[in-house]
Short mmCIF file of C-alpha atoms in Angstrom, two decimals:
data_model
loop_
_atom_site.label_atom_id
_atom_site.label_comp_id
_atom_site.label_asym_id
_atom_site.label_seq_id
_atom_site.Cartn_x
_atom_site.Cartn_y
_atom_site.Cartn_z
CA MET A 112 50.65 -87.27 -98.98
CA ILE A 113 47.79 -88.96 -100.83
CA GLY A 114 50.30 -91.10 -102.75
CA VAL A 115 52.19 -92.07 -99.61
CA VAL A 116 48.98 -93.12 -97.84
CA ALA A 117 47.85 -95.00 -100.94
CA GLY A 118 51.17 -96.87 -101.08
CA THR A 119 52.35 -95.38 -104.37
CA GLY A 120 54.48 -92.52 -102.99
CA ASP A 121 58.06 -92.27 -101.75
CA PHE A 122 57.80 -93.16 -98.07
CA ASP A 123 61.55 -92.80 -97.45
CA GLY A 124 61.79 -89.42 -99.14
CA TYR A 125 58.53 -87.99 -97.85
CA PHE A 126 59.21 -88.51 -94.15
CA ALA A 127 62.18 -87.17 -92.17
CA PRO A 128 64.63 -89.58 -90.48
CA SER A 129 63.11 -88.70 -87.08
CA PHE A 130 59.71 -89.91 -88.33
CA HIS A 131 61.25 -93.17 -89.59
CA ALA A 132 62.80 -93.73 -86.16
CA ALA A 133 59.49 -93.16 -84.38
CA LEU A 134 57.33 -95.07 -86.87
CA PRO A 135 59.19 -97.55 -89.11
CA LYS A 136 57.72 -98.54 -92.46
CA GLU A 137 56.16 -101.77 -91.19
CA LYS A 138 54.31 -99.93 -88.41
CA TRP A 139 53.24 -97.20 -90.83
CA ASP A 140 51.87 -99.88 -93.13
CA ALA A 141 49.86 -101.36 -90.26
CA VAL A 142 48.37 -97.95 -89.36
CA VAL A 143 47.46 -97.26 -92.99
CA ALA A 144 45.98 -100.74 -93.48
CA SER A 145 43.77 -100.26 -90.43
CA MET A 146 42.57 -96.89 -91.67
CA THR A 147 42.01 -97.80 -95.32
CA GLY A 148 40.30 -101.03 -94.29
CA GLN A 149 37.58 -98.87 -92.75
CA MET A 150 37.66 -95.79 -94.98
CA GLY A 151 38.76 -97.06 -98.41
CA LYS A 152 41.45 -95.41 -100.53
CA PRO A 153 42.56 -91.80 -99.96
CA VAL A 154 41.20 -89.42 -102.57
CA ALA A 155 42.16 -85.79 -101.86
CA ILE A 156 42.86 -83.12 -99.26
CA ASP A 157 39.49 -81.44 -98.70
CA ARG A 158 40.75 -78.73 -96.38
CA LEU A 159 44.06 -77.48 -95.00
CA THR A 160 44.13 -75.05 -92.08
CA ALA A 161 47.54 -73.63 -91.22
CA VAL A 162 48.45 -73.63 -87.54
CA THR A 163 52.00 -72.31 -88.02
CA PRO A 164 54.02 -71.75 -91.22
CA PHE A 165 55.11 -75.38 -90.97
CA SER A 166 52.15 -77.21 -89.45
CA ALA A 167 48.48 -77.60 -90.31
CA ASN A 168 45.25 -79.41 -89.62
CA LEU A 169 43.87 -81.40 -92.54
CA ARG A 170 40.67 -83.06 -93.64
CA VAL A 171 41.59 -85.96 -95.88
CA ARG A 172 38.82 -87.40 -98.04
CA PHE A 173 38.71 -91.17 -98.46
CA GLU A 174 36.32 -93.28 -100.51
CA ARG A 175 33.99 -93.81 -97.57
CA GLY A 176 34.40 -90.63 -95.56
CA VAL A 177 36.84 -88.10 -94.11
CA VAL A 178 39.74 -88.47 -91.69
CA ASN A 179 41.09 -85.52 -89.74
CA ALA A 180 44.86 -85.23 -89.53
CA GLN A 181 47.66 -83.07 -88.18
CA ILE A 182 50.87 -82.54 -90.17
CA ALA A 183 54.20 -80.92 -89.29
CA ILE A 184 56.98 -80.10 -91.77
CA ASP A 185 60.69 -79.63 -91.12
CA PRO A 186 61.41 -75.89 -91.71
CA ALA A 187 64.82 -76.82 -93.15
CA PRO A 188 65.18 -78.08 -96.74
CA PRO A 189 64.15 -80.53 -98.12
CA HIS A 190 61.12 -79.87 -95.85
CA GLN A 191 60.31 -83.48 -95.07
CA VAL A 192 57.37 -84.44 -92.87
CA VAL A 193 58.37 -84.80 -89.21
CA GLY A 194 54.88 -85.49 -87.88
CA LEU A 195 51.67 -86.88 -89.34
CA LEU A 196 48.84 -87.94 -87.04
CA PHE A 197 45.50 -89.25 -88.29
CA THR A 198 42.74 -88.61 -85.77
CA GLY A 199 38.98 -88.71 -85.93
CA PRO A 200 37.41 -90.66 -88.82
CA GLU A 201 34.00 -89.55 -90.11
CA MET A 202 32.41 -92.22 -92.27
CA ALA A 203 29.69 -91.22 -94.70
CA GLY A 204 26.37 -92.72 -93.64
CA ASP A 205 27.89 -94.27 -90.53
CA THR A 206 25.63 -95.90 -87.92
CA LEU A 207 26.10 -97.74 -84.64
CA TYR A 208 25.02 -100.89 -86.47
CA LYS A 209 27.83 -100.50 -89.01
CA LEU A 210 30.30 -99.69 -86.26
CA ALA A 211 29.34 -102.80 -84.27
CA ALA A 212 29.67 -104.91 -87.43
CA ASP A 213 33.20 -103.61 -88.01
CA ILE A 214 34.20 -104.34 -84.41
CA ARG A 215 32.64 -107.81 -84.61
CA ALA A 216 34.67 -108.50 -87.78
CA LEU A 217 38.02 -108.05 -86.01
CA PRO A 218 39.99 -111.31 -85.77
CA GLY A 219 39.66 -112.89 -82.36
CA THR A 220 37.06 -112.07 -79.68
CA THR A 221 35.44 -108.67 -79.27
CA GLY A 222 33.02 -107.01 -76.87
CA LEU A 223 31.21 -103.69 -76.96
CA GLY A 224 28.85 -101.78 -74.72
CA ILE A 225 27.36 -98.36 -75.40
CA TYR A 226 25.23 -97.21 -72.48
CA ALA A 227 23.06 -94.18 -71.80
CA LEU A 228 23.55 -93.05 -68.20
CA GLY A 229 20.92 -91.40 -66.05
CA ASP A 230 19.45 -91.67 -62.56
CA GLY A 231 18.92 -95.42 -62.79
CA ALA A 232 21.07 -98.28 -64.07
CA PRO A 233 23.00 -97.87 -67.33
CA ARG A 234 20.77 -98.55 -70.38
CA LEU A 235 22.25 -100.51 -73.27
CA MET A 236 22.07 -98.73 -76.64
CA ALA A 237 24.30 -101.06 -78.67
CA GLY A 238 26.55 -103.95 -77.85
CA ILE A 239 28.45 -107.09 -78.73
CA ALA A 240 28.21 -109.69 -75.96
CA PRO A 241 28.01 -106.89 -73.37
CA ASP A 242 27.59 -109.35 -70.48
CA ARG A 243 30.58 -111.55 -71.39
CA ALA A 244 33.63 -111.11 -69.15
CA MET A 245 36.75 -110.15 -71.08
CA PRO A 246 40.41 -109.56 -70.17
CA LEU A 247 40.87 -105.95 -69.09
CA GLY A 248 44.56 -105.26 -68.88
CA SER A 249 45.05 -102.07 -66.90
CA ALA A 250 41.37 -101.11 -67.04
CA PHE A 251 40.99 -102.99 -63.72
CA LYS A 252 42.46 -99.82 -62.21
CA LEU A 253 39.00 -98.24 -62.51
CA TRP A 254 37.88 -100.36 -59.53
CA VAL A 255 41.01 -99.45 -57.57
CA LEU A 256 40.07 -95.80 -58.13
CA GLY A 257 36.49 -96.58 -57.13
CA GLU A 258 37.45 -98.09 -53.78
CA LEU A 259 39.78 -95.19 -53.09
CA ALA A 260 36.94 -92.75 -53.82
CA ARG A 261 34.62 -94.76 -51.55
CA GLU A 262 37.14 -94.57 -48.68
CA VAL A 263 37.57 -90.82 -49.13
CA GLY A 264 33.80 -90.34 -49.31
CA ALA A 265 33.39 -92.34 -46.09
CA ASP A 266 36.05 -90.19 -44.33
CA GLU A 267 38.29 -93.23 -43.94
CA ARG A 268 41.15 -91.35 -45.62
CA LYS A 269 41.91 -88.11 -47.47
CA TRP A 270 43.26 -87.51 -50.96
CA SER A 271 46.09 -85.60 -49.27
CA ASP A 272 47.17 -88.56 -47.10
CA VAL A 273 50.87 -89.37 -47.60
CA VAL A 274 52.04 -92.98 -47.96
CA PRO A 275 55.33 -94.59 -49.06
CA VAL A 276 55.61 -95.93 -52.61
CA GLY A 277 55.55 -99.71 -52.47
CA PRO A 278 57.81 -102.32 -54.09
CA ALA A 279 58.58 -101.77 -57.76
CA SER A 280 56.57 -103.47 -60.48
CA LEU A 281 57.30 -103.46 -64.21
CA PRO A 282 56.50 -100.46 -66.40
CA SER A 283 54.30 -98.82 -67.58
CA GLY A 284 54.87 -95.90 -65.28
CA ILE A 285 57.62 -93.93 -63.59
CA THR A 286 57.45 -94.71 -59.87
CA GLN A 287 59.25 -98.02 -60.34
CA ASN A 288 62.39 -95.89 -60.73
CA TRP A 289 61.80 -93.72 -57.65
CA PRO A 290 63.71 -94.32 -54.40
CA ALA A 291 62.09 -97.09 -52.38
CA GLY A 292 59.53 -95.79 -49.92
CA SER A 293 59.30 -92.29 -51.43
CA PRO A 294 56.51 -90.40 -49.62
CA VAL A 295 53.65 -89.37 -51.90
CA THR A 296 49.97 -88.48 -51.56
CA ILE A 297 47.35 -91.02 -52.52
CA GLN A 298 45.96 -88.52 -55.03
CA THR A 299 49.35 -88.43 -56.77
CA LEU A 300 49.39 -92.24 -56.87
CA ALA A 301 45.86 -92.28 -58.29
CA THR A 302 46.78 -89.62 -60.84
CA LEU A 303 49.71 -91.67 -62.11
CA MET A 304 47.66 -94.89 -62.05
CA ILE A 305 44.94 -93.45 -64.28
CA SER A 306 46.77 -90.96 -66.51
CA ILE A 307 49.87 -93.03 -67.41
CA SER A 308 48.79 -96.43 -66.03
CA ASP A 309 51.65 -96.51 -63.52
CA ASN A 310 51.87 -100.08 -62.24
CA THR A 311 53.91 -99.44 -59.10
CA ALA A 312 51.56 -96.63 -58.07
CA THR A 313 48.67 -99.02 -58.66
CA ASP A 314 50.21 -101.79 -56.57
CA THR A 315 50.79 -99.34 -53.72
CA LEU A 316 47.09 -98.45 -53.74
CA VAL A 317 45.93 -102.09 -54.07
CA SER A 318 48.06 -103.03 -51.05
CA LEU A 319 46.78 -100.00 -49.15
CA GLU A 320 43.15 -100.93 -49.81
CA GLY A 321 43.64 -104.61 -49.00
CA ASP A 322 40.49 -106.63 -48.31
CA ARG A 323 38.33 -103.53 -48.75
CA LEU A 324 39.08 -103.58 -52.48
CA ASP A 325 37.93 -107.20 -52.72
CA ASP A 326 34.78 -106.26 -50.81
CA PHE A 327 34.18 -103.38 -53.22
CA VAL A 328 34.42 -105.50 -56.38
CA THR A 329 32.36 -108.28 -54.78
CA LYS A 330 29.56 -105.89 -53.85
CA ALA A 331 29.78 -104.46 -57.37
CA GLY A 332 29.13 -107.97 -58.69
CA VAL A 333 32.38 -108.43 -60.62
CA PRO A 334 33.58 -111.95 -59.72
CA GLY A 335 36.27 -111.93 -62.42
CA LEU A 336 38.26 -109.39 -60.40
CA ALA A 337 38.30 -110.97 -56.96
CA PRO A 338 40.73 -111.26 -55.37
CA VAL A 339 42.30 -108.25 -57.09
CA LEU A 340 45.89 -109.06 -58.02
CA THR A 341 48.59 -106.44 -57.97
CA THR A 342 50.35 -106.02 -61.29
CA ARG A 343 53.49 -107.53 -59.73
CA GLN A 344 51.52 -110.61 -58.67
CA MET A 345 50.07 -110.93 -62.16
CA PHE A 346 53.49 -110.74 -63.79
CA ALA A 347 54.84 -113.29 -61.31
CA LEU A 348 51.96 -115.72 -61.93
CA LYS A 349 52.57 -115.47 -65.67
CA SER A 350 56.29 -116.11 -65.23
CA PRO A 351 57.63 -119.39 -66.70
CA ALA A 352 58.82 -120.16 -63.16
CA ASN A 353 55.21 -120.45 -61.97
CA VAL A 354 53.50 -122.59 -64.62
CA GLY A 355 52.02 -124.95 -62.03
CA LEU A 356 50.82 -122.12 -59.84
CA ALA A 357 49.19 -120.42 -62.83
CA ALA A 358 47.37 -123.66 -63.63
CA GLN A 359 46.07 -123.84 -60.04
CA TRP A 360 44.81 -120.28 -60.32
CA ALA A 361 43.06 -120.97 -63.63
CA SER A 362 41.32 -124.05 -62.25
CA SER A 363 40.16 -122.39 -59.02
CA PRO A 364 36.40 -121.82 -59.34
CA THR A 365 35.83 -119.23 -56.61
CA PRO A 366 37.41 -116.02 -55.30
CA SER A 367 38.00 -117.68 -51.93
CA ALA A 368 39.98 -120.50 -53.55
CA ARG A 369 42.07 -118.01 -55.48
CA ARG A 370 42.61 -115.95 -52.34
CA LYS A 371 44.00 -119.03 -50.59
CA ILE A 372 46.51 -119.47 -53.43
CA LEU A 373 47.70 -115.90 -52.89
CA GLU A 374 48.02 -116.34 -49.15
CA THR A 375 49.86 -119.66 -49.41
CA ASN A 376 52.28 -118.45 -52.08
CA ALA A 377 52.74 -114.82 -51.02
CA ALA A 378 56.51 -115.09 -50.50
CA ARG A 379 57.01 -116.97 -53.76
CA LEU A 380 55.10 -114.40 -55.79
CA ARG A 381 56.93 -111.56 -54.05
CA THR A 382 60.37 -112.98 -54.96
CA THR A 383 59.72 -114.41 -58.45
CA PRO A 384 62.02 -112.54 -60.87
CA VAL A 385 60.16 -110.63 -63.59
CA ASP A 386 61.47 -108.47 -66.42
CA PRO A 387 59.94 -106.40 -69.25
CA MET A 388 60.93 -108.95 -71.91
CA MET A 389 59.35 -111.96 -70.21
CA PHE A 390 56.42 -112.09 -72.67
CA ALA A 391 58.34 -110.95 -75.78
CA GLY A 392 55.18 -109.61 -77.38
CA ARG A 393 53.27 -112.91 -77.25
CA PRO A 394 49.84 -113.33 -75.62
CA SER A 395 50.31 -115.05 -72.27
CA LYS A 396 47.42 -116.92 -70.60
CA ILE A 397 45.01 -114.08 -71.39
CA ASP A 398 41.94 -116.35 -71.20
CA THR A 399 42.74 -117.76 -67.76
CA LEU A 400 45.07 -115.38 -65.94
CA GLU A 401 43.96 -111.77 -66.18
CA TRP A 402 41.64 -109.22 -64.64
CA PHE A 403 38.18 -109.88 -66.12
CA ALA A 404 35.01 -107.82 -66.44
CA SER A 405 32.26 -107.41 -69.02
CA PRO A 406 31.41 -104.18 -70.88
CA ALA A 407 28.29 -103.98 -68.70
CA GLU A 408 30.33 -104.23 -65.49
CA THR A 409 32.80 -101.64 -66.77
CA ALA A 410 29.97 -99.26 -67.65
CA ALA A 411 28.65 -99.75 -64.11
CA ILE A 412 31.92 -98.69 -62.44
CA LEU A 413 32.16 -95.65 -64.71
CA ASP A 414 28.60 -94.73 -63.76
CA TRP A 415 29.41 -95.28 -60.06
CA LEU A 416 32.39 -92.95 -60.34
CA ARG A 417 30.16 -90.37 -62.06
CA LYS A 418 27.46 -90.52 -59.40
CA GLN A 419 29.33 -91.31 -56.20
CA GLY A 420 33.05 -90.86 -56.77
CA GLY A 421 33.18 -87.10 -56.40
CA GLU A 422 35.06 -84.50 -58.41
CA THR A 423 38.58 -85.86 -57.96
CA PRO A 424 38.16 -89.22 -59.77
CA LEU A 425 36.41 -87.48 -62.69
CA SER A 426 39.24 -84.98 -62.96
CA LEU A 427 41.81 -87.79 -62.98
CA LEU A 428 39.98 -89.72 -65.71
CA ALA A 429 39.99 -86.58 -67.86
CA ILE A 430 43.77 -86.02 -67.78
CA ASN A 431 44.35 -88.47 -70.63
CA PRO A 432 41.10 -88.44 -72.67
CA GLY A 433 42.26 -91.24 -74.99
CA VAL A 434 41.21 -89.43 -78.19
CA ASP A 435 42.44 -86.60 -80.39
CA PRO A 436 41.66 -82.97 -79.46
CA ALA A 437 39.08 -82.54 -82.25
CA THR A 438 37.02 -85.47 -80.97
CA ARG A 439 37.50 -84.38 -77.35
CA ALA A 440 36.12 -80.94 -78.25
CA LYS A 441 32.79 -82.46 -79.32
CA PHE A 442 31.97 -83.18 -75.65
CA ASP A 443 31.74 -81.23 -72.41
CA TYR A 444 33.65 -84.02 -70.64
CA VAL A 445 35.68 -87.06 -71.68
CA GLY A 446 37.09 -89.50 -69.13
CA PHE A 447 39.15 -92.49 -70.20
CA LYS A 448 41.00 -95.58 -69.01
CA GLY A 449 42.41 -98.14 -71.36
CA GLY A 450 44.26 -101.38 -70.88
CA SER A 451 46.56 -103.47 -73.01
CA GLU A 452 49.07 -106.28 -73.05
CA PRO A 453 50.11 -108.62 -75.86
CA GLY A 454 46.87 -109.96 -77.34
CA VAL A 455 44.59 -107.65 -75.32
CA VAL A 456 43.28 -104.10 -75.70
CA THR A 457 40.36 -102.42 -73.93
CA LEU A 458 39.18 -98.82 -74.34
CA ASN A 459 36.69 -97.33 -71.88
CA PHE A 460 35.15 -93.86 -72.07
CA LEU A 461 32.85 -91.84 -69.84
CA VAL A 462 31.53 -88.81 -71.74
CA LYS A 463 29.15 -85.93 -71.21
CA ARG A 464 27.58 -84.54 -74.36
CA LYS A 465 27.00 -80.86 -75.06
CA ASP A 466 23.31 -81.40 -74.22
CA GLY A 467 24.19 -82.71 -70.76
CA ARG A 468 23.54 -86.42 -71.49
CA TRP A 469 26.08 -88.93 -70.15
CA LEU A 470 27.31 -92.08 -71.90
CA ALA A 471 29.65 -94.98 -71.15
CA ILE A 472 31.35 -96.54 -74.18
CA ASN A 473 33.44 -99.69 -73.62
CA ALA A 474 35.14 -101.98 -76.12
CA GLY A 475 37.54 -104.89 -75.82
CA TRP A 476 39.42 -107.09 -78.26
CA HIS A 477 41.64 -110.07 -77.56
CA ARG A 478 43.17 -113.01 -79.39
CA ASN A 479 45.48 -115.84 -78.33
CA ASP A 480 47.18 -116.43 -81.66
CA ALA A 481 48.68 -112.98 -82.27
CA GLY A 482 48.88 -109.44 -81.02
CA VAL A 483 46.06 -106.97 -81.54
CA GLU A 484 46.37 -103.66 -83.38
CA GLU A 485 45.55 -101.09 -80.72
CA ASN A 486 45.32 -98.28 -83.26
CA ARG A 487 42.65 -100.20 -85.16
CA LEU A 488 40.35 -100.28 -82.14
CA ILE A 489 41.16 -96.65 -81.34
CA MET A 490 39.97 -95.65 -84.82
CA LEU A 491 36.76 -97.62 -84.34
CA MET A 492 36.09 -96.09 -80.93
CA THR A 493 36.79 -92.63 -82.29
CA ARG A 494 34.09 -93.34 -84.88
CA ALA A 495 31.78 -94.30 -82.03
CA LEU A 496 32.43 -91.04 -80.20
CA VAL A 497 31.91 -88.97 -83.35
CA LEU A 498 28.63 -90.77 -83.94
CA LEU A 499 27.46 -90.34 -80.36
CA ALA A 500 28.48 -86.72 -79.91
CA ASP A 501 25.19 -85.30 -81.19
CA SER A 502 23.03 -88.18 -82.43
CA PRO A 503 19.52 -88.70 -80.94
CA LEU A 504 19.52 -90.77 -77.73
CA PRO A 505 16.73 -92.79 -76.12
CA ASN A 506 14.77 -90.98 -73.42
#
């Protein structure tokens, strides 16, 4: 394995055909380059703990630290590797300063906010332009969840309320394939929105909340979100058929002006054809046509959900913790919502340490000239969580 990671081994012979199908050589090379760029060259297997006769947990020593991994071997000869997952990196002598420097060095534009949470406002511990608004991708769904929690808390609706699934958007998700108008509870919609980033479930909730969602983000002081577009509206605005309309949106200075564009062009946006290949992996208007919020604003909505959202939103955020099990186990609680599209990735965590202290950790990375390597930022944020799991915090 050390030779394969170092680039001197037999990739084709080491991995089973099923692994090649799931992770072709070029993608493997990108994963390894991201990891070795941070950790240096692989040196040795420090520890192997068998889970079954054909799977194990590993600690792989690199020049600058250790990376945890999980490996699975085909029981049948020639016993090729069918699964290899690198998880939490542990850099020797790592610090938040070094971590921030590595995030800042990524090509393109980056943002970072690490906040201690308590009774008052979130307190910044480390950051990179934490007050600069950045494209969010699906992380805007945190505010959709927030407004839903506010309505439930105000007895305006119940998590058990049943509503019909709205018009289909593009994946990610599953409800776009369900029969039109399928009855479902709002908690189920919220679960799908947060855990698998279901776009059609999200749009159903955005339409259900209506102007109240815009009021919620306005009162929260997040102007880059208002008016909150459905995912279907966003895809339609980015369509080549709506270049002029997208330019109007980008040049509109206020939420009210953008809201007028939506009202005037509602039928057009509703009927614009969209398909999963419309962007073909290229960044599309990510600086002007997106959902925008800063790391500070994202930390604030996570803190609001912690303090005022109730148990249900926290349980939904914890379904997909966004990190490997070993890193998750370092905390009493890990909530997560990410977001991505070509050229954009954001990763947002709400965690409770073993000592009871709460933190919000938010990072974003975008670039117009190429895609971004999501796994690269995941590795960096895993480093952040490992660092923050038991390090001293400000009082």
